Amino acid sequence: MTRSDHLKVLLVAGARPNFMKIAPIIRALRAGGHEAILVHTGQHYDEAMSDAFFRDLDIPEPNHHLGVGTGTHAVQTAKIMELFEPVLMAERPDWVLVVGDVNSTLAAALVAAKLKYTIGCRVAHVEAGLRANDWRMPEEVNRVLTDRLSDLLLTPSTDVATNIEREGIPADRVKFVGNVMIDTLMTQLEKARGTNTLERLGLRRRHYVAATLHRPSNVDDRDALAAVLDGLARVADTLPVVLPLHPRTRKNIERFHMHAKLAPLVILEPLPYTEMLALVDGAQAVLTDSGGIQEETTALGVPCVTLREQTERPITITQGTNRLAPWPLTATGIFGAYVDAVESVKEGAPQRPLGWDGHASERIVQALVEAGK
Ligand code: UD1
């Protein structure tokens, strides 16, 4: 490697779904002899939402921790921007690499896009091009704007190229690299299967359903949350339904005095990565409003029902095991979608979309090297 091939890449992560994406990229960068600097914004800060993932996935200690915590969208985004700017000025990397669609992603991309002509860096977005076409989702705003600000759009599946083209972003900025979440899934699957997660919870493989719930549209509104919890309870008449509770969901259940609706369910704290993977891998089916879990179930061949009106990951429906529950969500609709999902997905080796092969992080590093400094 010549000096001009050696890259300094500053990676930004802040919230739980970022951590499994940066882990393999940091490893691949370092294996390629590049410098990886990690900034943790602190958007997620609980032991279970953050530290457990760093330990579990062997992510190095962040070089910078911004400690921003919770706030309204404006406050959280502004705080990240304010604290990230001096870090970027001091580090002067060749690339700022942001992942996913959380507030930390957009905040860092925006700071970098404004400083890049001063300090000579560029912005790369991993998981570019996803669109739900629903501007009520904060993540949609983050996706569209981050892509607009990025010099290199690294896409997880081939179907998203048309979304980017439609927005007038030049095709030479776009590079298909595949799905980096699946890199982590593939390196952790054996370890996950070796944990005693199911025994500890008294569960038998394929004899329970796993659920996750945290989207504001499902959990911030009393009626929506009641409908979803009633749907899970309906499924729990058939098999145990295990629900690790996201802090946002827990807070709202308390606020709406809905504890009684949890009684039919097996409620857990948020799980570390490998335990969650073990839970999803062993489930008969998964009911979720998460983005990442739609992809993980497809990679594992586990039937998935998505508790949303649309998905930014349609490839998990066209090529995978996912389906949308009928909208608006009702207990009967959720139960019907669950029955359909279980009946229509056959056991056997999962069909994985192109580029969901465990090597996306290597292609990401290659793309950065090809794009140069
Ligand atoms: C964020 C992301 C979402 C992602 C989700 C995964 C945005 C806009 N949203 O949503 O895309 O799917 O993370 O979890 O960036 N909380 C804690 N402890 C923590 C983190 C959060 O108690 O470690 C509480 C906060 O106090 C807050 C609530 O959870 O009340 C929401 O946190 P926030 O980071 O604002 O958004 P999420 O709902 O987690």
Short mmCIF file of C-alpha atoms and ligand atoms in Angstrom, two decimals:
data_model
loop_
_atom_site.label_atom_id
_atom_site.label_comp_id
_atom_site.label_asym_id
_atom_site.label_seq_id
_atom_site.Cartn_x
_atom_site.Cartn_y
_atom_site.Cartn_z
CA MET A 1 0.00 0.00 0.00
CA THR A 2 1.33 3.43 -0.88
CA ARG A 3 0.82 6.35 1.44
CA SER A 4 -1.83 7.71 -0.86
CA ASP A 5 -3.85 4.48 -0.50
CA HIS A 6 -3.85 4.73 3.28
CA LEU A 7 -7.15 6.16 4.43
CA LYS A 8 -8.18 7.79 7.66
CA VAL A 9 -11.87 7.05 8.15
CA LEU A 10 -13.94 8.55 10.93
CA LEU A 11 -17.00 6.41 11.68
CA VAL A 12 -20.01 7.78 13.52
CA ALA A 13 -22.38 5.61 15.56
CA GLY A 14 -24.98 6.63 18.07
CA ALA A 15 -27.93 4.32 18.40
CA ARG A 16 -28.39 0.59 18.83
CA PRO A 17 -28.99 -0.25 15.15
CA ASN A 18 -25.71 1.46 14.22
CA PHE A 19 -23.44 -0.71 16.32
CA MET A 20 -23.78 -3.98 14.38
CA LYS A 21 -23.13 -2.05 11.16
CA ILE A 22 -19.89 -0.34 12.21
CA ALA A 23 -18.33 -3.42 13.88
CA PRO A 24 -17.34 -5.27 10.67
CA ILE A 25 -16.40 -2.04 8.87
CA ILE A 26 -13.90 -1.11 11.58
CA ARG A 27 -12.43 -4.63 11.39
CA ALA A 28 -12.17 -4.54 7.60
CA LEU A 29 -10.58 -1.08 7.63
CA ARG A 30 -7.95 -2.11 10.15
CA ALA A 31 -7.30 -5.39 8.33
CA GLY A 32 -6.64 -3.32 5.20
CA GLY A 33 -4.10 -1.17 7.05
CA HIS A 34 -6.36 1.91 7.24
CA GLU A 35 -7.01 4.08 10.25
CA ALA A 36 -10.49 3.87 11.80
CA ILE A 37 -11.53 6.55 14.29
CA LEU A 38 -14.81 5.93 16.11
CA VAL A 39 -17.14 8.63 17.39
CA HIS A 40 -20.04 7.53 19.64
CA THR A 41 -22.62 10.30 19.84
CA GLY A 42 -24.28 8.81 22.93
CA GLN A 43 -27.78 8.96 21.40
CA HIS A 44 -28.27 5.60 23.09
CA TYR A 45 -26.55 5.38 26.44
CA ASP A 46 -28.07 2.57 28.56
CA GLU A 47 -25.91 -0.44 29.34
CA ALA A 48 -28.40 -2.64 27.46
CA MET A 49 -28.82 -0.29 24.47
CA SER A 50 -25.13 0.50 23.97
CA ASP A 51 -22.33 -0.95 26.17
CA ALA A 52 -23.58 -4.53 25.85
CA PHE A 53 -23.27 -4.23 22.06
CA PHE A 54 -19.72 -2.93 22.23
CA ARG A 55 -18.71 -5.90 24.41
CA ASP A 56 -20.69 -8.48 22.48
CA LEU A 57 -19.43 -7.38 19.07
CA ASP A 58 -15.88 -6.58 20.16
CA ILE A 59 -16.16 -2.96 19.05
CA PRO A 60 -13.15 -0.94 20.18
CA GLU A 61 -13.62 1.85 22.73
CA PRO A 62 -14.77 4.98 20.91
CA ASN A 63 -12.03 7.57 20.36
CA HIS A 64 -14.61 10.27 21.11
CA HIS A 65 -17.82 10.03 23.13
CA LEU A 66 -20.17 12.98 22.71
CA GLY A 67 -22.62 11.90 25.44
CA VAL A 68 -25.62 13.68 23.91
CA GLY A 69 -28.41 11.47 25.33
CA THR A 70 -32.10 12.02 24.78
CA GLY A 71 -34.00 15.10 23.66
CA THR A 72 -36.49 16.27 21.09
CA HIS A 73 -35.34 15.67 17.52
CA ALA A 74 -34.14 19.26 17.22
CA VAL A 75 -32.29 19.21 20.52
CA GLN A 76 -30.69 15.82 19.93
CA THR A 77 -29.64 16.65 16.35
CA ALA A 78 -28.35 20.10 17.30
CA LYS A 79 -26.35 18.77 20.26
CA ILE A 80 -24.70 16.14 18.10
CA MET A 81 -23.81 18.77 15.49
CA GLU A 82 -22.39 21.16 18.05
CA LEU A 83 -20.23 18.52 19.72
CA PHE A 84 -19.21 16.73 16.53
CA GLU A 85 -17.86 19.81 14.74
CA PRO A 86 -14.72 20.33 16.89
CA VAL A 87 -13.98 16.59 16.78
CA LEU A 88 -14.08 16.63 12.99
CA MET A 89 -11.94 19.77 12.85
CA ALA A 90 -9.34 18.10 15.06
CA GLU A 91 -9.34 14.68 13.35
CA ARG A 92 -9.40 15.84 9.70
CA PRO A 93 -10.13 12.39 8.24
CA ASP A 94 -10.25 11.51 4.54
CA TRP A 95 -13.76 10.12 4.98
CA VAL A 96 -16.61 10.55 7.42
CA LEU A 97 -18.61 7.33 7.30
CA VAL A 98 -22.17 7.36 8.62
CA VAL A 99 -24.53 4.38 8.77
CA GLY A 100 -28.29 3.88 8.76
CA ASP A 101 -30.97 6.50 9.33
CA VAL A 102 -30.92 7.69 12.93
CA ASN A 103 -30.55 11.28 14.10
CA SER A 104 -26.81 10.74 14.66
CA THR A 105 -26.45 9.79 10.98
CA LEU A 106 -27.93 12.99 9.63
CA ALA A 107 -26.35 15.28 12.23
CA ALA A 108 -22.83 14.03 11.47
CA ALA A 109 -23.37 14.07 7.70
CA LEU A 110 -24.60 17.66 7.85
CA VAL A 111 -21.60 18.85 9.86
CA ALA A 112 -19.21 17.04 7.53
CA ALA A 113 -20.88 18.34 4.36
CA LYS A 114 -20.39 21.91 5.56
CA LEU A 115 -16.80 21.45 6.71
CA LYS A 116 -15.56 19.28 3.90
CA TYR A 117 -14.20 22.04 1.71
CA THR A 118 -12.33 23.49 4.68
CA ILE A 119 -10.76 20.27 5.91
CA GLY A 120 -10.81 18.18 2.73
CA CYS A 121 -12.93 15.21 3.83
CA ARG A 122 -15.78 13.43 2.07
CA VAL A 123 -18.95 11.76 3.32
CA ALA A 124 -19.90 8.11 2.76
CA HIS A 125 -23.31 6.73 3.69
CA VAL A 126 -23.67 3.02 4.38
CA GLU A 127 -27.24 1.75 3.85
CA ALA A 128 -27.97 4.48 1.33
CA GLY A 129 -31.02 4.56 -0.93
CA LEU A 130 -33.70 3.05 1.33
CA ARG A 131 -37.01 4.88 1.07
CA ALA A 132 -40.32 4.28 2.85
CA ASN A 133 -41.88 7.20 0.93
CA ASP A 134 -43.43 8.27 4.21
CA TRP A 135 -42.26 11.65 5.47
CA ARG A 136 -43.98 11.16 8.81
CA MET A 137 -41.12 8.85 9.79
CA PRO A 138 -38.16 10.76 11.25
CA GLU A 139 -35.90 8.12 9.68
CA GLU A 140 -37.19 9.00 6.18
CA VAL A 141 -36.09 12.60 6.64
CA ASN A 142 -32.72 11.36 7.87
CA ARG A 143 -32.32 8.98 4.90
CA VAL A 144 -33.19 11.43 2.15
CA LEU A 145 -31.09 14.27 3.53
CA THR A 146 -28.09 12.09 4.38
CA ASP A 147 -28.05 10.69 0.85
CA ARG A 148 -28.30 14.19 -0.60
CA LEU A 149 -25.28 15.27 1.49
CA SER A 150 -23.13 12.22 0.72
CA ASP A 151 -20.30 11.93 -1.80
CA LEU A 152 -20.49 8.14 -1.82
CA LEU A 153 -23.78 6.26 -1.44
CA LEU A 154 -23.12 2.63 -0.49
CA THR A 155 -26.26 0.60 -1.10
CA PRO A 156 -27.33 -2.65 0.59
CA SER A 157 -29.46 -4.11 -2.20
CA THR A 158 -29.71 -3.62 -5.95
CA ASP A 159 -33.36 -2.52 -5.91
CA VAL A 160 -32.69 0.84 -4.22
CA ALA A 161 -30.74 2.37 -7.13
CA THR A 162 -33.98 3.65 -8.70
CA ASN A 163 -34.87 5.53 -5.50
CA ILE A 164 -31.60 7.44 -5.73
CA GLU A 165 -31.89 8.05 -9.46
CA ARG A 166 -35.38 9.48 -9.00
CA GLU A 167 -33.94 12.14 -6.68
CA GLY A 168 -31.42 13.26 -9.29
CA ILE A 169 -28.29 12.08 -7.49
CA PRO A 170 -25.62 11.20 -10.08
CA ALA A 171 -25.11 7.45 -10.55
CA ASP A 172 -21.33 7.78 -10.24
CA ARG A 173 -21.76 8.52 -6.54
CA VAL A 174 -23.61 5.25 -5.97
CA LYS A 175 -21.95 1.90 -5.29
CA PHE A 176 -23.74 -1.35 -4.51
CA VAL A 177 -21.85 -3.10 -1.69
CA GLY A 178 -24.45 -5.37 -0.07
CA ASN A 179 -25.80 -5.58 3.44
CA VAL A 180 -23.28 -5.04 6.22
CA MET A 181 -25.74 -6.15 8.95
CA ILE A 182 -25.52 -9.60 7.45
CA ASP A 183 -21.72 -9.57 7.88
CA THR A 184 -22.29 -9.31 11.62
CA LEU A 185 -25.10 -11.83 11.58
CA MET A 186 -22.92 -14.39 9.82
CA THR A 187 -19.93 -13.94 12.12
CA GLN A 188 -22.11 -14.13 15.24
CA LEU A 189 -24.57 -16.90 14.33
CA GLU A 190 -22.57 -19.84 15.69
CA LYS A 191 -21.88 -17.96 18.91
CA ALA A 192 -25.58 -17.09 19.16
CA ARG A 193 -26.59 -20.72 18.69
CA GLY A 194 -24.10 -21.67 21.41
CA THR A 195 -25.68 -19.39 24.01
CA ASN A 196 -28.21 -20.82 26.44
CA THR A 197 -30.69 -18.02 25.68
CA LEU A 198 -33.64 -20.30 24.89
CA GLU A 199 -33.09 -22.67 27.85
CA ARG A 200 -32.69 -19.74 30.22
CA LEU A 201 -36.04 -18.36 29.07
CA GLY A 202 -37.71 -21.80 29.13
CA LEU A 203 -38.32 -21.71 25.35
CA ARG A 204 -38.12 -24.48 22.73
CA ARG A 205 -36.82 -23.84 19.20
CA ARG A 206 -39.74 -23.00 16.83
CA HIS A 207 -42.24 -23.13 19.71
CA TYR A 208 -42.42 -19.44 20.46
CA VAL A 209 -42.82 -16.13 18.65
CA ALA A 210 -40.40 -13.20 19.09
CA ALA A 211 -41.63 -9.60 18.93
CA THR A 212 -40.11 -6.11 19.00
CA LEU A 213 -41.87 -2.77 19.15
CA HIS A 214 -40.50 0.76 19.28
CA ARG A 215 -41.67 2.90 16.30
CA PRO A 216 -43.21 6.18 17.47
CA SER A 217 -46.19 5.51 15.15
CA ASN A 218 -46.92 2.29 17.08
CA VAL A 219 -45.95 3.19 20.62
CA ASP A 220 -46.44 6.94 21.12
CA ASP A 221 -50.17 6.81 20.47
CA ARG A 222 -52.44 5.12 23.02
CA ASP A 223 -54.84 3.47 20.55
CA ALA A 224 -52.09 2.27 18.22
CA LEU A 225 -50.13 0.75 21.11
CA ALA A 226 -53.28 -0.93 22.48
CA ALA A 227 -54.05 -2.47 19.06
CA VAL A 228 -50.54 -3.88 18.67
CA LEU A 229 -50.39 -5.29 22.20
CA ASP A 230 -53.83 -6.87 21.69
CA GLY A 231 -52.53 -8.42 18.46
CA LEU A 232 -49.53 -9.89 20.27
CA ALA A 233 -51.85 -11.21 22.98
CA ARG A 234 -53.97 -12.89 20.30
CA VAL A 235 -50.84 -14.65 18.96
CA ALA A 236 -49.93 -15.60 22.54
CA ASP A 237 -53.09 -17.76 22.66
CA THR A 238 -51.20 -20.08 20.27
CA LEU A 239 -47.55 -19.91 21.39
CA PRO A 240 -45.53 -17.90 23.93
CA VAL A 241 -44.75 -14.39 22.60
CA VAL A 242 -41.43 -12.98 23.84
CA LEU A 243 -41.08 -9.18 23.80
CA PRO A 244 -37.81 -7.49 24.81
CA LEU A 245 -39.01 -4.00 25.71
CA HIS A 246 -37.41 -0.94 24.12
CA PRO A 247 -37.10 1.98 26.62
CA ARG A 248 -39.46 4.15 24.52
CA THR A 249 -42.14 1.42 24.61
CA ARG A 250 -41.69 0.81 28.33
CA LYS A 251 -42.09 4.52 29.07
CA ASN A 252 -45.29 4.72 27.04
CA ILE A 253 -46.82 1.63 28.62
CA GLU A 254 -46.26 3.30 31.98
CA ARG A 255 -47.64 6.62 30.73
CA PHE A 256 -50.81 4.99 29.36
CA HIS A 257 -51.21 2.62 32.37
CA MET A 258 -51.25 -0.39 30.05
CA HIS A 259 -49.36 -2.90 32.21
CA ALA A 260 -52.31 -5.31 32.14
CA LYS A 261 -51.87 -5.74 28.38
CA LEU A 262 -48.39 -7.18 28.98
CA ALA A 263 -49.71 -10.03 31.15
CA PRO A 264 -50.14 -12.56 28.27
CA LEU A 265 -46.59 -11.86 27.00
CA VAL A 266 -43.09 -12.83 28.14
CA ILE A 267 -41.51 -9.43 28.80
CA LEU A 268 -37.72 -9.01 28.81
CA GLU A 269 -35.22 -6.18 29.07
CA PRO A 270 -33.52 -5.25 25.74
CA LEU A 271 -31.17 -8.13 24.84
CA PRO A 272 -27.51 -8.02 23.82
CA TYR A 273 -26.86 -8.71 20.12
CA THR A 274 -26.06 -12.43 20.28
CA GLU A 275 -28.97 -13.23 22.59
CA MET A 276 -31.38 -11.33 20.34
CA LEU A 277 -29.98 -13.17 17.35
CA ALA A 278 -30.49 -16.49 19.17
CA LEU A 279 -34.08 -15.48 19.96
CA VAL A 280 -34.86 -14.50 16.35
CA ASP A 281 -33.08 -17.54 14.90
CA GLY A 282 -35.03 -19.98 17.08
CA ALA A 283 -38.45 -18.38 16.68
CA GLN A 284 -41.34 -19.90 14.75
CA ALA A 285 -42.08 -16.35 13.53
CA VAL A 286 -41.17 -12.76 14.36
CA LEU A 287 -43.51 -9.77 14.69
CA THR A 288 -41.64 -6.47 14.51
CA ASP A 289 -41.59 -2.83 13.55
CA SER A 290 -37.78 -2.75 13.37
CA GLY A 291 -35.92 -2.25 10.09
CA GLY A 292 -32.93 -4.44 10.84
CA ILE A 293 -34.97 -7.39 12.06
CA GLN A 294 -36.83 -7.53 8.72
CA GLU A 295 -33.42 -8.13 7.16
CA GLU A 296 -32.20 -10.58 9.79
CA THR A 297 -35.31 -12.76 9.49
CA THR A 298 -34.87 -12.85 5.71
CA ALA A 299 -31.22 -13.88 6.10
CA LEU A 300 -32.25 -16.60 8.57
CA GLY A 301 -35.37 -17.79 6.71
CA VAL A 302 -37.64 -17.05 9.68
CA PRO A 303 -41.20 -15.86 8.84
CA CYS A 304 -41.62 -12.16 9.66
CA VAL A 305 -44.65 -9.89 10.00
CA THR A 306 -43.84 -6.19 9.88
CA LEU A 307 -46.12 -4.04 11.99
CA ARG A 308 -46.02 -0.98 9.76
CA GLU A 309 -47.87 0.61 6.88
CA GLN A 310 -44.91 0.25 4.51
CA THR A 311 -41.29 -0.79 4.54
CA GLU A 312 -38.13 0.84 3.20
CA ARG A 313 -36.80 -2.70 2.76
CA PRO A 314 -39.21 -4.19 0.16
CA ILE A 315 -36.61 -6.74 -0.92
CA THR A 316 -37.37 -8.59 2.34
CA ILE A 317 -40.89 -9.10 0.98
CA THR A 318 -40.11 -9.76 -2.69
CA GLN A 319 -37.14 -12.04 -2.02
CA GLY A 320 -37.39 -12.83 1.68
CA THR A 321 -39.71 -13.99 4.42
CA ASN A 322 -41.34 -10.69 5.30
CA ARG A 323 -44.88 -9.36 4.86
CA LEU A 324 -46.75 -6.29 6.06
CA ALA A 325 -49.62 -6.69 8.51
CA PRO A 326 -52.86 -5.19 7.13
CA TRP A 327 -53.11 -1.46 7.83
CA PRO A 328 -54.39 0.05 10.08
CA LEU A 329 -53.16 -2.49 12.59
CA THR A 330 -55.80 -4.46 14.46
CA ALA A 331 -55.52 -7.53 16.68
CA THR A 332 -57.34 -9.65 14.07
CA GLY A 333 -55.22 -8.33 11.21
CA ILE A 334 -51.98 -9.03 13.07
CA PHE A 335 -53.09 -12.54 13.96
CA GLY A 336 -54.14 -13.27 10.35
CA ALA A 337 -50.79 -12.05 8.99
CA TYR A 338 -48.97 -14.22 11.53
CA VAL A 339 -50.91 -17.33 10.47
CA ASP A 340 -50.25 -16.57 6.78
CA ALA A 341 -46.56 -16.02 7.41
CA VAL A 342 -46.13 -19.31 9.24
CA GLU A 343 -48.07 -21.23 6.59
CA SER A 344 -46.33 -19.76 3.57
CA VAL A 345 -42.65 -19.75 4.59
CA LYS A 346 -41.10 -23.20 4.18
CA GLU A 347 -38.26 -24.46 6.39
CA GLY A 348 -34.99 -24.88 4.56
CA ALA A 349 -31.97 -22.91 3.44
CA PRO A 350 -32.93 -19.22 3.26
CA GLN A 351 -32.77 -17.35 -0.07
CA ARG A 352 -30.55 -14.36 0.57
CA PRO A 353 -30.62 -11.27 -1.67
CA LEU A 354 -27.51 -10.49 -3.69
CA GLY A 355 -24.74 -9.03 -1.54
CA TRP A 356 -26.11 -10.41 1.73
CA ASP A 357 -23.15 -12.74 1.90
CA GLY A 358 -21.01 -11.65 4.83
CA HIS A 359 -18.53 -9.64 2.73
CA ALA A 360 -20.18 -6.22 2.47
CA SER A 361 -17.65 -4.60 4.83
CA GLU A 362 -14.77 -5.64 2.57
CA ARG A 363 -16.58 -4.14 -0.43
CA ILE A 364 -17.18 -0.94 1.54
CA VAL A 365 -13.45 -0.57 2.22
CA GLN A 366 -12.73 -1.34 -1.44
CA ALA A 367 -15.21 1.34 -2.53
CA LEU A 368 -13.56 3.93 -0.27
CA VAL A 369 -10.11 3.02 -1.60
CA GLU A 370 -11.30 3.25 -5.20
CA ALA A 371 -12.91 6.62 -4.52
CA GLY A 372 -9.56 7.69 -3.03
CA LYS A 373 -8.82 10.58 -0.73
C1 UD1 B 1 -33.82 5.52 17.59
C2 UD1 B 1 -33.87 5.80 16.08
C3 UD1 B 1 -34.63 4.69 15.37
C4 UD1 B 1 -34.06 3.33 15.71
C5 UD1 B 1 -34.07 3.17 17.23
C6 UD1 B 1 -33.53 1.84 17.68
C7 UD1 B 1 -33.94 8.19 15.42
C8 UD1 B 1 -34.80 9.23 14.86
N1 UD1 B 1 -34.57 7.05 15.79
O1 UD1 B 1 -35.15 5.60 18.08
O2 UD1 B 1 -34.53 4.88 13.98
O3 UD1 B 1 -34.85 2.33 15.12
O4 UD1 B 1 -33.27 4.24 17.78
O5 UD1 B 1 -33.56 1.74 19.05
O6 UD1 B 1 -32.74 8.37 15.51
N2 UD1 B 1 -33.79 5.70 25.81
C9 UD1 B 1 -33.31 5.18 26.98
N3 UD1 B 1 -32.06 4.63 26.95
C10 UD1 B 1 -31.29 4.60 25.83
C11 UD1 B 1 -31.80 5.15 24.65
C12 UD1 B 1 -33.06 5.70 24.65
O7 UD1 B 1 -33.96 5.17 28.00
O8 UD1 B 1 -30.15 4.09 25.89
C13 UD1 B 1 -35.12 6.32 25.81
C14 UD1 B 1 -34.98 7.81 25.71
O9 UD1 B 1 -35.01 8.37 26.98
C15 UD1 B 1 -36.14 8.25 24.89
C16 UD1 B 1 -36.52 7.03 24.10
O10 UD1 B 1 -35.82 5.92 24.64
O11 UD1 B 1 -37.22 8.62 25.66
C17 UD1 B 1 -36.21 7.19 22.65
O12 UD1 B 1 -34.81 7.36 22.37
P1 UD1 B 1 -34.33 8.07 21.01
O13 UD1 B 1 -32.87 7.92 20.82
O14 UD1 B 1 -34.87 9.45 20.96
O15 UD1 B 1 -35.08 7.29 19.85
P2 UD1 B 1 -35.46 5.75 19.65
O16 UD1 B 1 -36.91 5.59 19.82
O17 UD1 B 1 -34.57 4.84 20.43
#
